[in-house]
Short mmCIF file of C-alpha atoms and ligand atoms in Angstrom, two decimals:
data_model
loop_
_atom_site.label_atom_id
_atom_site.label_comp_id
_atom_site.label_asym_id
_atom_site.label_seq_id
_atom_site.Cartn_x
_atom_site.Cartn_y
_atom_site.Cartn_z
CA MET P 1 -74.03 -25.19 -18.84
CA PRO P 2 -77.85 -25.29 -18.93
CA ALA P 3 -79.88 -22.10 -19.68
CA PHE P 4 -81.14 -20.00 -16.74
CA PRO P 5 -84.64 -21.62 -16.30
CA ALA P 6 -83.14 -25.19 -16.07
CA ALA P 7 -80.26 -24.16 -13.90
CA ALA P 8 -82.41 -22.08 -11.53
CA ARG P 9 -84.96 -24.97 -11.26
CA GLU P 10 -82.28 -27.22 -9.93
CA ALA P 11 -80.80 -24.50 -7.69
CA VAL P 12 -84.06 -23.70 -5.92
CA HIS P 13 -84.27 -27.28 -4.67
CA ASP P 14 -80.86 -27.09 -2.92
CA ASP P 15 -81.88 -26.25 0.59
CA THR P 16 -78.32 -25.55 1.82
CA LEU P 17 -77.65 -23.19 -0.96
CA ARG P 18 -80.87 -21.29 -0.37
CA ALA P 19 -80.20 -21.01 3.33
CA ASN P 20 -76.60 -19.80 2.70
CA LEU P 21 -77.73 -17.16 0.15
CA ARG P 22 -80.68 -15.95 2.20
CA HIS P 23 -78.61 -15.44 5.33
CA ALA P 24 -75.67 -13.71 3.46
CA THR P 25 -77.88 -11.44 1.16
CA HIS P 26 -80.36 -10.38 3.95
CA THR P 27 -77.48 -9.52 6.35
CA ILE P 28 -75.66 -7.35 3.86
CA ARG P 29 -78.71 -5.70 2.36
CA ASP P 30 -79.85 -4.56 5.79
CA LYS P 31 -76.40 -3.18 6.74
CA ARG P 32 -76.14 -1.41 3.34
CA ALA P 33 -79.58 0.27 3.79
CA ARG P 34 -78.33 1.60 7.27
CA ALA P 35 -75.01 2.74 5.84
CA VAL P 36 -76.65 4.67 2.95
CA THR P 37 -79.17 6.56 5.15
CA GLU P 38 -76.23 7.91 7.16
CA LEU P 39 -75.44 10.20 4.21
CA ALA P 40 -77.84 13.12 3.81
CA ASP P 41 -76.68 13.72 0.25
CA TRP P 42 -76.86 10.10 -1.02
CA ASP P 43 -79.24 11.07 -3.77
CA ARG P 44 -76.91 13.76 -4.98
CA LEU P 45 -73.95 11.41 -4.84
CA ARG P 46 -75.93 8.89 -6.86
CA GLU P 47 -76.79 11.41 -9.50
CA ALA P 48 -73.14 12.64 -9.58
CA GLY P 49 -71.87 9.18 -10.09
CA ARG P 50 -74.42 8.58 -12.83
CA ALA P 51 -73.41 11.84 -14.55
CA VAL P 52 -69.63 11.23 -14.42
CA LYS P 53 -70.05 7.69 -15.77
CA ASP P 54 -72.43 8.81 -18.57
CA HIS P 55 -70.12 11.62 -19.51
CA THR P 56 -67.12 9.38 -19.65
CA ILE P 57 -68.68 6.54 -21.72
CA ARG P 58 -69.93 9.24 -24.19
CA HIS P 59 -66.36 10.42 -24.57
CA LEU P 60 -64.65 7.11 -24.07
CA ASP P 61 -62.23 7.41 -26.97
CA HIS P 62 -60.92 10.80 -25.68
CA TYR P 63 -60.48 9.64 -22.07
CA LEU P 64 -58.83 6.31 -22.97
CA LEU P 65 -56.27 7.99 -25.16
CA ARG P 66 -55.60 10.50 -22.37
CA LEU P 67 -55.22 7.54 -19.95
CA GLU P 68 -52.80 5.85 -22.27
CA GLU P 69 -50.72 8.99 -22.44
CA ALA P 70 -50.60 9.43 -18.68
CA VAL P 71 -49.75 5.77 -17.93
CA THR P 72 -47.01 5.77 -20.64
CA ALA P 73 -45.57 9.05 -19.25
CA ALA P 74 -45.29 7.48 -15.76
CA GLY P 75 -43.29 4.52 -17.01
CA GLY P 76 -46.11 1.89 -17.73
CA THR P 77 -46.94 0.12 -20.94
CA VAL P 78 -50.44 0.08 -22.40
CA HIS P 79 -51.83 -2.79 -24.47
CA TRP P 80 -55.18 -2.79 -26.24
CA ALA P 81 -57.16 -6.01 -26.41
CA ALA P 82 -60.19 -6.21 -28.69
CA ASP P 83 -61.40 -9.55 -27.32
CA ALA P 84 -60.71 -12.33 -24.74
CA ALA P 85 -58.31 -14.23 -27.03
CA GLU P 86 -56.08 -11.13 -27.60
CA ALA P 87 -56.10 -10.23 -23.89
CA ASN P 88 -55.14 -13.75 -22.96
CA ARG P 89 -52.38 -13.81 -25.59
CA ILE P 90 -50.96 -10.48 -24.41
CA VAL P 91 -50.90 -11.53 -20.67
CA THR P 92 -49.54 -14.99 -21.33
CA GLY P 93 -46.74 -13.47 -23.48
CA LEU P 94 -45.87 -10.99 -20.87
CA VAL P 95 -45.63 -13.61 -18.10
CA LEU P 96 -43.61 -15.92 -20.36
CA ALA P 97 -41.18 -13.09 -21.10
CA THR P 98 -40.34 -12.81 -17.40
CA GLY P 99 -39.22 -16.38 -17.31
CA GLU P 100 -41.68 -17.02 -14.44
CA ARG P 101 -44.17 -19.91 -14.39
CA GLU P 102 -46.48 -18.69 -11.60
CA VAL P 103 -48.47 -15.55 -10.85
CA VAL P 104 -50.59 -14.29 -7.91
CA LYS P 105 -53.85 -12.67 -8.70
CA VAL P 106 -55.93 -10.12 -6.87
CA LYS P 107 -59.63 -10.39 -7.66
CA SER P 108 -60.45 -9.33 -11.13
CA MET P 109 -63.65 -10.05 -12.87
CA ALA P 110 -62.24 -9.05 -16.22
CA THR P 111 -59.74 -11.89 -16.00
CA GLN P 112 -62.58 -14.29 -15.12
CA GLU P 113 -64.61 -12.90 -18.07
CA ILE P 114 -61.81 -13.81 -20.49
CA GLY P 115 -60.86 -17.15 -18.87
CA LEU P 116 -57.37 -16.00 -18.12
CA ASN P 117 -56.50 -18.74 -15.57
CA GLU P 118 -57.30 -21.46 -18.10
CA ALA P 119 -55.24 -19.68 -20.82
CA LEU P 120 -52.28 -19.37 -18.31
CA GLU P 121 -52.59 -23.00 -17.36
CA ALA P 122 -52.57 -24.02 -21.04
CA ALA P 123 -49.26 -22.16 -21.30
CA GLY P 124 -47.80 -23.90 -18.27
CA ILE P 125 -48.28 -21.01 -15.86
CA ALA P 126 -49.95 -21.55 -12.49
CA ALA P 127 -52.27 -18.69 -11.30
CA TYR P 128 -53.07 -18.45 -7.62
CA GLU P 129 -56.03 -16.46 -6.48
CA THR P 130 -55.35 -14.50 -3.29
CA ASP P 131 -58.65 -12.87 -2.46
CA LEU P 132 -60.04 -15.13 0.35
CA ALA P 133 -63.28 -15.97 -1.35
CA GLU P 134 -61.58 -16.52 -4.70
CA LEU P 135 -59.17 -18.81 -2.95
CA ILE P 136 -62.06 -20.87 -1.62
CA VAL P 137 -63.59 -21.03 -5.06
CA GLN P 138 -60.29 -22.08 -6.71
CA LEU P 139 -59.44 -24.70 -3.97
CA GLY P 140 -62.99 -26.14 -4.34
CA ASP P 141 -62.78 -26.45 -8.15
CA ASP P 142 -65.80 -24.23 -8.13
CA ARG P 143 -67.13 -21.10 -9.97
CA PRO P 144 -67.75 -17.68 -8.40
CA SER P 145 -71.36 -16.98 -7.60
CA HIS P 146 -71.40 -13.39 -6.46
CA ILE P 147 -69.46 -10.21 -7.66
CA LEU P 148 -68.19 -9.35 -4.20
CA VAL P 149 -68.39 -12.54 -2.29
CA PRO P 150 -67.66 -15.22 -4.90
CA ALA P 151 -67.97 -18.00 -2.30
CA ILE P 152 -71.26 -16.64 -0.88
CA HIS P 153 -72.97 -20.06 -1.56
CA ARG P 154 -70.53 -21.72 0.89
CA ASN P 155 -71.04 -21.88 4.64
CA ARG P 156 -68.13 -22.00 7.17
CA GLY P 157 -68.26 -25.81 7.55
CA GLU P 158 -67.98 -26.28 3.81
CA ILE P 159 -65.00 -23.82 3.70
CA ARG P 160 -63.20 -25.74 6.55
CA ASP P 161 -63.67 -28.98 4.58
CA ILE P 162 -62.30 -27.46 1.41
CA PHE P 163 -59.34 -25.99 3.22
CA ARG P 164 -58.54 -29.37 4.94
CA THR P 165 -58.71 -31.49 1.80
CA ARG P 166 -57.45 -29.17 -0.87
CA MET P 167 -54.88 -26.60 0.56
CA GLY P 168 -52.13 -29.15 0.62
CA ASP P 169 -52.50 -29.71 -3.14
CA TRP P 170 -51.80 -26.02 -3.82
CA GLY P 171 -49.14 -25.19 -1.28
CA ARG P 172 -48.99 -25.00 2.55
CA PRO P 173 -51.65 -27.34 3.98
CA ALA P 174 -54.30 -26.33 6.45
CA PRO P 175 -53.81 -27.43 10.11
CA GLU P 176 -55.07 -30.94 10.81
CA ASP P 177 -57.34 -29.66 13.62
CA LEU P 178 -58.70 -26.62 11.63
CA ASP P 179 -62.10 -25.68 12.95
CA ASP P 180 -64.77 -23.45 11.28
CA THR P 181 -64.36 -20.30 13.31
CA PRO P 182 -63.72 -17.18 11.07
CA ALA P 183 -60.38 -16.55 12.92
CA ALA P 184 -59.07 -20.03 12.31
CA LEU P 185 -60.13 -20.02 8.70
CA ALA P 186 -58.53 -16.60 8.04
CA GLU P 187 -55.31 -17.70 9.77
CA ALA P 188 -55.12 -20.80 7.57
CA ALA P 189 -55.64 -18.75 4.50
CA ARG P 190 -53.11 -16.12 5.63
CA LEU P 191 -50.27 -18.73 6.21
CA HIS P 192 -51.12 -20.38 2.88
CA LEU P 193 -51.08 -17.18 0.90
CA ARG P 194 -48.01 -15.62 2.61
CA GLU P 195 -45.84 -18.37 0.98
CA LYS P 196 -47.27 -17.28 -2.38
CA PHE P 197 -46.84 -13.56 -1.89
CA LEU P 198 -43.21 -13.90 -0.81
CA ARG P 199 -42.31 -16.06 -3.81
CA ALA P 200 -44.25 -14.58 -6.70
CA LYS P 201 -42.48 -12.36 -9.13
CA VAL P 202 -45.47 -11.61 -11.29
CA ALA P 203 -48.97 -10.39 -10.27
CA VAL P 204 -52.13 -9.95 -12.24
CA SER P 205 -54.78 -7.57 -11.03
CA GLY P 206 -57.95 -5.75 -12.09
CA ALA P 207 -58.81 -2.21 -11.13
CA ASN P 208 -61.97 -0.55 -9.90
CA PHE P 209 -61.17 2.76 -11.52
CA MET P 210 -58.60 4.25 -13.89
CA VAL P 211 -58.05 7.99 -13.75
CA ALA P 212 -57.50 9.45 -17.29
CA GLU P 213 -56.01 12.69 -15.92
CA THR P 214 -53.17 11.16 -14.01
CA GLY P 215 -52.95 7.55 -15.23
CA THR P 216 -53.69 6.31 -11.76
CA MET P 217 -55.11 2.80 -11.14
CA VAL P 218 -57.30 2.27 -8.08
CA VAL P 219 -58.09 -1.04 -6.39
CA LEU P 220 -60.46 -1.19 -3.45
CA GLU P 221 -60.48 -4.33 -1.30
CA SER P 222 -61.04 -5.48 2.27
CA GLU P 223 -58.35 -7.95 3.11
CA GLY P 224 -54.93 -6.52 2.25
CA ASN P 225 -54.18 -9.38 -0.06
CA GLY P 226 -54.70 -7.02 -2.94
CA ARG P 227 -52.13 -4.64 -1.65
CA MET P 228 -49.58 -7.47 -1.27
CA CYS P 229 -50.14 -8.47 -4.93
CA LEU P 230 -49.91 -4.85 -6.10
CA THR P 231 -46.66 -4.05 -4.29
CA LEU P 232 -44.50 -7.21 -3.72
CA PRO P 233 -44.02 -8.69 -7.20
CA GLU P 234 -41.56 -7.30 -9.71
CA THR P 235 -43.98 -7.32 -12.62
CA LEU P 236 -47.67 -6.16 -12.34
CA ILE P 237 -50.06 -6.79 -15.13
CA SER P 238 -53.58 -5.18 -14.79
CA VAL P 239 -56.38 -6.34 -17.06
CA VAL P 240 -59.18 -3.70 -16.93
CA GLY P 241 -62.35 -3.17 -18.91
CA ILE P 242 -62.28 0.04 -20.81
CA GLU P 243 -65.45 1.35 -19.19
CA LYS P 244 -63.55 1.62 -15.75
CA VAL P 245 -61.95 4.91 -16.77
CA ILE P 246 -63.01 8.15 -15.12
CA PRO P 247 -61.91 11.58 -16.15
CA THR P 248 -60.24 13.25 -13.09
CA PHE P 249 -58.78 12.33 -9.73
CA ARG P 250 -61.36 14.41 -8.01
CA ASP P 251 -64.20 12.26 -9.45
CA LEU P 252 -63.00 9.57 -7.15
CA GLU P 253 -64.46 11.41 -4.17
CA ILE P 254 -67.95 10.26 -5.37
CA PHE P 255 -67.18 6.62 -5.86
CA LEU P 256 -65.04 6.22 -2.73
CA GLN P 257 -68.12 7.13 -0.88
CA THR P 258 -70.77 5.19 -2.77
CA LEU P 259 -68.87 1.96 -3.61
CA PRO P 260 -68.04 0.82 -0.05
CA ARG P 261 -71.48 1.67 1.32
CA SER P 262 -73.16 -0.08 -1.63
CA SER P 263 -71.07 -3.22 -1.54
CA THR P 264 -70.00 -3.99 2.06
CA ALA P 265 -72.00 -1.42 3.95
CA GLU P 266 -68.72 0.17 5.16
CA ARG P 267 -68.20 3.92 5.43
CA MET P 268 -64.93 3.44 3.67
CA ASN P 269 -63.26 0.36 2.51
CA PRO P 270 -60.29 -0.97 4.53
CA TYR P 271 -57.57 -0.95 1.70
CA THR P 272 -57.49 1.56 -1.13
CA THR P 273 -54.34 1.04 -3.31
CA MET P 274 -53.47 3.63 -6.01
CA TRP P 275 -50.51 3.51 -8.31
CA THR P 276 -49.50 5.67 -11.27
CA GLY P 277 -47.24 3.79 -13.72
CA LEU P 278 -44.17 2.86 -11.78
CA GLY P 279 -44.54 5.67 -9.25
CA PRO P 280 -42.10 8.42 -8.34
CA SER P 281 -40.40 6.40 -5.73
CA LYS P 282 -39.26 3.58 -8.03
CA GLY P 283 -35.48 3.64 -8.15
CA ALA P 284 -35.24 5.71 -5.06
CA ASP P 285 -36.15 3.04 -2.51
CA GLY P 286 -37.11 0.11 -4.72
CA ASP P 287 -40.68 0.12 -3.71
CA GLY P 288 -43.24 -1.50 -5.88
CA PRO P 289 -43.04 -3.44 -9.21
CA SER P 290 -40.30 -2.45 -11.66
CA ALA P 291 -42.60 -3.19 -14.68
CA PHE P 292 -46.17 -2.25 -15.08
CA HIS P 293 -48.46 -3.29 -17.97
CA LEU P 294 -52.03 -2.17 -18.40
CA VAL P 295 -54.16 -4.37 -20.73
CA LEU P 296 -57.32 -2.40 -21.80
CA LEU P 297 -60.05 -4.84 -22.50
CA ASP P 298 -62.92 -4.17 -24.96
CA ASN P 299 -64.47 -7.63 -25.39
CA GLY P 300 -67.96 -6.44 -26.41
CA ARG P 301 -67.94 -3.10 -24.55
CA THR P 302 -67.86 -0.81 -27.62
CA ASP P 303 -70.69 -2.84 -29.02
CA THR P 304 -72.63 -2.29 -25.88
CA LEU P 305 -71.79 1.37 -26.14
CA ALA P 306 -73.54 1.61 -29.50
CA ASP P 307 -76.91 0.60 -27.92
CA GLU P 308 -78.60 3.76 -26.57
CA VAL P 309 -80.64 1.99 -23.91
CA GLY P 310 -78.30 -0.79 -23.10
CA ARG P 311 -75.11 1.33 -22.74
CA GLN P 312 -76.05 2.35 -19.20
CA ALA P 313 -74.90 -1.03 -18.03
CA LEU P 314 -71.34 0.18 -18.65
CA ARG P 315 -71.89 2.62 -15.74
CA CYS P 316 -71.67 -0.33 -13.31
CA ILE P 317 -69.09 -0.13 -10.51
CA ARG P 318 -69.54 -3.73 -9.57
CA CYS P 319 -70.77 -2.97 -5.98
CA SER P 320 -73.12 -6.05 -6.03
CA ALA P 321 -75.93 -4.14 -4.25
CA CYS P 322 -78.35 -5.24 -6.97
CA LEU P 323 -77.62 -8.90 -6.33
CA ASN P 324 -78.27 -8.68 -2.70
CA VAL P 325 -81.74 -7.26 -3.16
CA CYS P 326 -82.78 -9.41 -6.06
CA PRO P 327 -85.49 -11.95 -5.20
CA VAL P 328 -84.49 -14.11 -8.12
CA TYR P 329 -80.79 -14.12 -7.29
CA GLU P 330 -81.51 -14.91 -3.61
CA ARG P 331 -83.31 -18.18 -4.59
CA ALA P 332 -81.47 -19.25 -7.72
CA GLY P 333 -77.93 -18.29 -6.76
CA GLY P 334 -75.12 -16.97 -8.99
CA HIS P 335 -74.25 -20.17 -10.83
CA ALA P 336 -77.67 -20.35 -12.48
CA TYR P 337 -76.85 -17.23 -14.61
CA GLY P 338 -74.08 -19.08 -16.43
CA SER P 339 -72.03 -15.95 -16.50
CA VAL P 340 -69.12 -14.36 -14.67
CA TYR P 341 -71.58 -11.50 -13.90
CA PRO P 342 -74.55 -12.95 -11.98
CA GLY P 343 -77.71 -11.28 -10.64
CA PRO P 344 -79.51 -8.28 -12.18
CA ILE P 345 -76.36 -6.68 -13.63
CA GLY P 346 -75.23 -10.03 -15.16
CA ALA P 347 -78.76 -10.36 -16.76
CA ILE P 348 -78.24 -7.07 -18.67
CA LEU P 349 -74.43 -7.10 -19.08
CA SER P 350 -73.66 -10.62 -20.33
CA PRO P 351 -76.29 -10.67 -23.17
CA GLN P 352 -74.72 -7.38 -24.38
CA LEU P 353 -71.14 -8.33 -24.04
CA ARG P 354 -71.71 -11.83 -25.56
CA GLY P 355 -74.73 -11.29 -27.72
CA THR P 356 -78.06 -13.14 -27.41
CA ALA P 357 -77.30 -15.95 -29.81
CA SER P 358 -76.80 -18.68 -27.25
CA GLU P 359 -79.74 -20.16 -25.26
CA ILE P 360 -78.09 -19.08 -21.98
CA ASP P 361 -77.75 -15.42 -23.07
CA ALA P 362 -81.25 -15.30 -24.64
CA THR P 363 -82.78 -16.40 -21.24
CA LEU P 364 -80.83 -13.98 -19.04
CA PRO P 365 -83.17 -10.97 -19.70
CA TYR P 366 -86.01 -13.07 -18.27
CA ALA P 367 -84.11 -13.87 -15.08
CA SER P 368 -85.94 -11.12 -13.21
CA THR P 369 -89.38 -10.22 -11.75
CA LEU P 370 -88.92 -6.66 -12.90
CA CYS P 371 -89.69 -5.52 -9.32
CA GLY P 372 -87.27 -2.62 -9.67
CA ALA P 373 -85.47 -3.24 -6.38
CA CYS P 374 -82.09 -3.42 -8.31
CA TYR P 375 -82.66 0.06 -9.70
CA GLU P 376 -83.49 1.61 -6.38
CA VAL P 377 -80.26 0.45 -4.73
CA CYS P 378 -77.93 1.07 -7.71
CA PRO P 379 -75.45 3.78 -6.76
CA VAL P 380 -75.11 4.87 -10.39
CA ALA P 381 -78.80 4.75 -11.13
CA ILE P 382 -78.73 2.07 -13.84
CA ASP P 383 -82.37 1.45 -14.80
CA ILE P 384 -81.94 -2.37 -14.94
CA PRO P 385 -85.62 -3.11 -15.57
CA GLU P 386 -85.61 -0.81 -18.56
CA VAL P 387 -82.70 -2.58 -20.10
CA LEU P 388 -84.17 -6.04 -19.26
CA VAL P 389 -87.36 -5.16 -21.22
CA HIS P 390 -85.24 -3.72 -24.04
CA LEU P 391 -83.29 -6.91 -24.24
CA ARG P 392 -86.40 -9.05 -24.04
CA GLU P 393 -87.62 -7.22 -27.12
CA ARG P 394 -84.34 -7.92 -28.87
CA VAL P 395 -84.62 -11.63 -28.06
CA VAL P 396 -88.27 -11.87 -29.14
CA GLN P 397 -88.11 -9.63 -32.19
CA GLY P 398 -84.55 -9.64 -33.33
CA GLY P 399 -83.45 -6.44 -35.11
CA PRO P 400 -80.39 -4.24 -35.59
CA VAL P 401 -77.41 -4.61 -33.18
CA THR P 402 -73.72 -3.80 -33.27
CA ARG P 403 -71.42 -6.86 -33.31
CA GLU P 404 -67.58 -6.43 -33.50
CA GLY P 405 -68.15 -2.82 -34.71
CA LEU P 406 -70.59 -3.71 -37.56
CA ARG P 407 -74.29 -3.00 -37.69
CA VAL P 408 -75.97 -6.37 -38.29
CA ARG P 409 -79.56 -7.57 -38.00
CA ILE P 410 -80.10 -10.50 -35.69
CA ARG P 411 -82.97 -13.03 -36.01
CA PRO P 412 -85.44 -13.53 -33.16
CA ALA P 413 -84.26 -16.18 -30.65
CA ALA P 414 -86.03 -19.64 -30.96
CA GLY P 415 -88.99 -20.44 -28.72
CA HIS P 416 -90.86 -17.09 -28.50
CA THR P 417 -93.48 -17.59 -31.15
CA ALA P 418 -96.48 -17.27 -28.72
CA GLU P 419 -95.02 -14.22 -27.08
CA ARG P 420 -94.32 -12.60 -30.48
CA ALA P 421 -97.87 -13.40 -31.64
CA ALA P 422 -99.35 -11.91 -28.36
CA MET P 423 -97.41 -8.74 -28.75
CA ARG P 424 -98.42 -8.27 -32.42
CA ALA P 425 -102.08 -8.82 -31.46
CA ALA P 426 -101.67 -6.25 -28.67
CA ARG P 427 -100.06 -3.81 -31.03
CA LEU P 428 -102.82 -4.23 -33.52
CA LEU P 429 -105.48 -3.60 -30.95
CA LEU P 430 -103.70 -0.62 -29.44
CA ASP P 431 -103.21 0.93 -32.85
CA HIS P 432 -106.93 0.75 -33.67
CA PRO P 433 -109.04 2.31 -30.79
CA GLY P 434 -112.32 1.15 -32.31
CA ALA P 435 -111.24 -2.43 -32.34
CA LEU P 436 -109.84 -2.19 -28.84
CA ARG P 437 -113.22 -0.79 -27.60
CA ARG P 438 -115.16 -3.66 -29.33
CA ALA P 439 -112.68 -6.24 -27.85
CA GLU P 440 -113.10 -4.75 -24.36
CA ARG P 441 -116.88 -4.89 -24.53
CA VAL P 442 -116.86 -8.50 -25.82
CA LEU P 443 -114.53 -9.44 -22.92
CA ALA P 444 -116.70 -7.63 -20.38
CA ARG P 445 -119.91 -9.40 -21.53
CA THR P 446 -118.26 -12.84 -21.59
CA ARG P 447 -116.35 -12.33 -18.31
CA ARG P 448 -118.27 -15.18 -16.57
CA PHE P 449 -116.59 -17.61 -19.01
CA ARG P 450 -113.10 -16.29 -18.40
CA PRO P 451 -110.71 -19.34 -18.14
CA HIS P 452 -108.34 -19.53 -15.23
CA ARG P 453 -105.62 -21.11 -17.40
CA LEU P 454 -104.61 -20.03 -20.83
CA PRO P 455 -104.68 -22.74 -23.59
CA GLY P 456 -101.63 -24.09 -25.46
CA ALA P 457 -98.25 -25.01 -23.97
CA ALA P 458 -97.02 -21.45 -23.69
CA GLY P 459 -100.35 -20.27 -22.19
CA ARG P 460 -100.38 -23.08 -19.64
CA ALA P 461 -96.70 -22.37 -18.65
CA TRP P 462 -97.53 -18.65 -18.29
CA THR P 463 -100.53 -19.25 -16.03
CA GLU P 464 -99.10 -22.16 -14.04
CA THR P 465 -97.69 -19.74 -11.54
CA ARG P 466 -99.75 -16.58 -12.29
CA ASP P 467 -103.29 -15.60 -11.86
CA LEU P 468 -105.13 -14.10 -14.85
CA PRO P 469 -106.40 -10.67 -13.81
CA PRO P 470 -110.22 -10.41 -13.44
CA VAL P 471 -112.04 -8.73 -16.27
CA PRO P 472 -114.03 -5.64 -15.04
CA ALA P 473 -117.71 -5.50 -15.83
CA GLU P 474 -117.14 -2.12 -17.65
CA SER P 475 -114.07 -0.78 -19.40
CA PHE P 476 -112.48 2.43 -18.25
CA ARG P 477 -113.55 4.21 -21.47
CA ASP P 478 -117.19 3.14 -20.96
CA TRP P 479 -117.04 4.31 -17.45
CA TRP P 480 -115.59 7.61 -18.43
CA THR P 481 -118.14 8.21 -21.15
CA ARG P 482 -120.99 7.31 -18.68
CA GLU P 483 -119.60 9.51 -15.84
CA ARG P 484 -118.23 12.45 -17.76
CA GLY P 485 -120.05 12.24 -21.03
CA GLY P 486 -116.83 11.52 -22.91
CA THR P 487 -115.43 15.02 -22.11
CA ARG P 488 -112.20 15.92 -20.34
S1 SF4 F 1 -75.65 -2.46 -11.54
FE1 SF4 F 1 -75.55 -0.94 -9.90
S2 SF4 F 1 -76.15 -2.04 -8.04
FE2 SF4 F 1 -75.59 -3.62 -9.56
S3 SF4 F 1 -73.40 -4.04 -9.26
FE3 SF4 F 1 -73.53 -2.42 -10.89
S4 SF4 F 1 -73.35 -0.50 -9.76
FE4 SF4 F 1 -73.87 -2.01 -8.21
#
């Protein structure tokens, strides 16, 4: 997988991709803006969401232990996974122990993050995605490109072709005369998936929230496929990032308002499924799974928590609003980020979860114009531009970070020499007001000779697409001294 600049350069030349993305992101961002303005207390809801999430991640150890206690008391089993390999080992072992060789899945970014489908396949277990967009991605041997709409880069014609050519390889084939109307495509998917739901004995899910107080798991979705996965199979395994815990059931009132409006622009999402361990009805009427396992996934989250600026990324409720307003995402698409989490949130979350050692992760903090649109729409007020700048500093300067619980010092990433030299020169000048004044005067007097392009490879690359700002004839300090005599 190439790093972001190379991947994005290729993506922006794909006219179909750009048209599909533009249509989808503009439609949903306009609808979201209308849905949000309907609520007079949106700003207070946003602040409440931020406060609840901040409080929870500051006391994460306490709330996770409380959650474990509540889930266990309700008949569930909790497993702790420090990293992807451990999580995959746990889930694969649990599935094999049931004697089954296939599972149905309801959309879970955590399982994509750890590469669970590949681990299951290696163990001889087939995993069937049941979310419609995930199904399209799986049938097309593709990768998700959006948090909420993983097949956003596909149009209806492409989806029809994928259904026609690939559905038969995975189960019930699509009708020969399938057209590309939404109703026909949905019906083909429904018939294909029904077979899977009725046969599967094991399901794997994620969760949007975990309530520490009661041990309740919460899944929000639009199609009802999730509810089928969560209720029909005999064994349910949920793989959830540890940051998804919230303290009390009452806290849900905030997120059940902000998440649907931010993600699909709906006042409430069509299906909200909640379950607590095995539930009180188990044994009485046989409803729901007879075994429930919760795999709590760390995989870099406690390391992220150690970073005072970057930890705010753990507030994310995966609504995808930031993707839909991002001018970079709109043109480059999700695949260019080389990460399960694309767009602005991916640009700050992936380099923290995975570290900045690889070229892909070192380029992600630069996959933004820093326009701030992502911060404005974020329902939990994550200051994404602030974290981007913080991570850029880490990439350019290196410095102390926490990796696998240990404080280590990382070296600067390769290829930022010019940027580092420019920043050092700027710091030197800003630390010495006299030198800054002299430099400003020299610049002002020589402004006629100002070049339009900077020299050197890095300078040329920087000014290839940017204008150098004009140099004023007089610096602000000189103007101030002349106008006000240097007094306040
Ligand atoms: S960062 Fe904010 S806007 Fe983006 S997906 Fe997360 S919660 Fe939504």
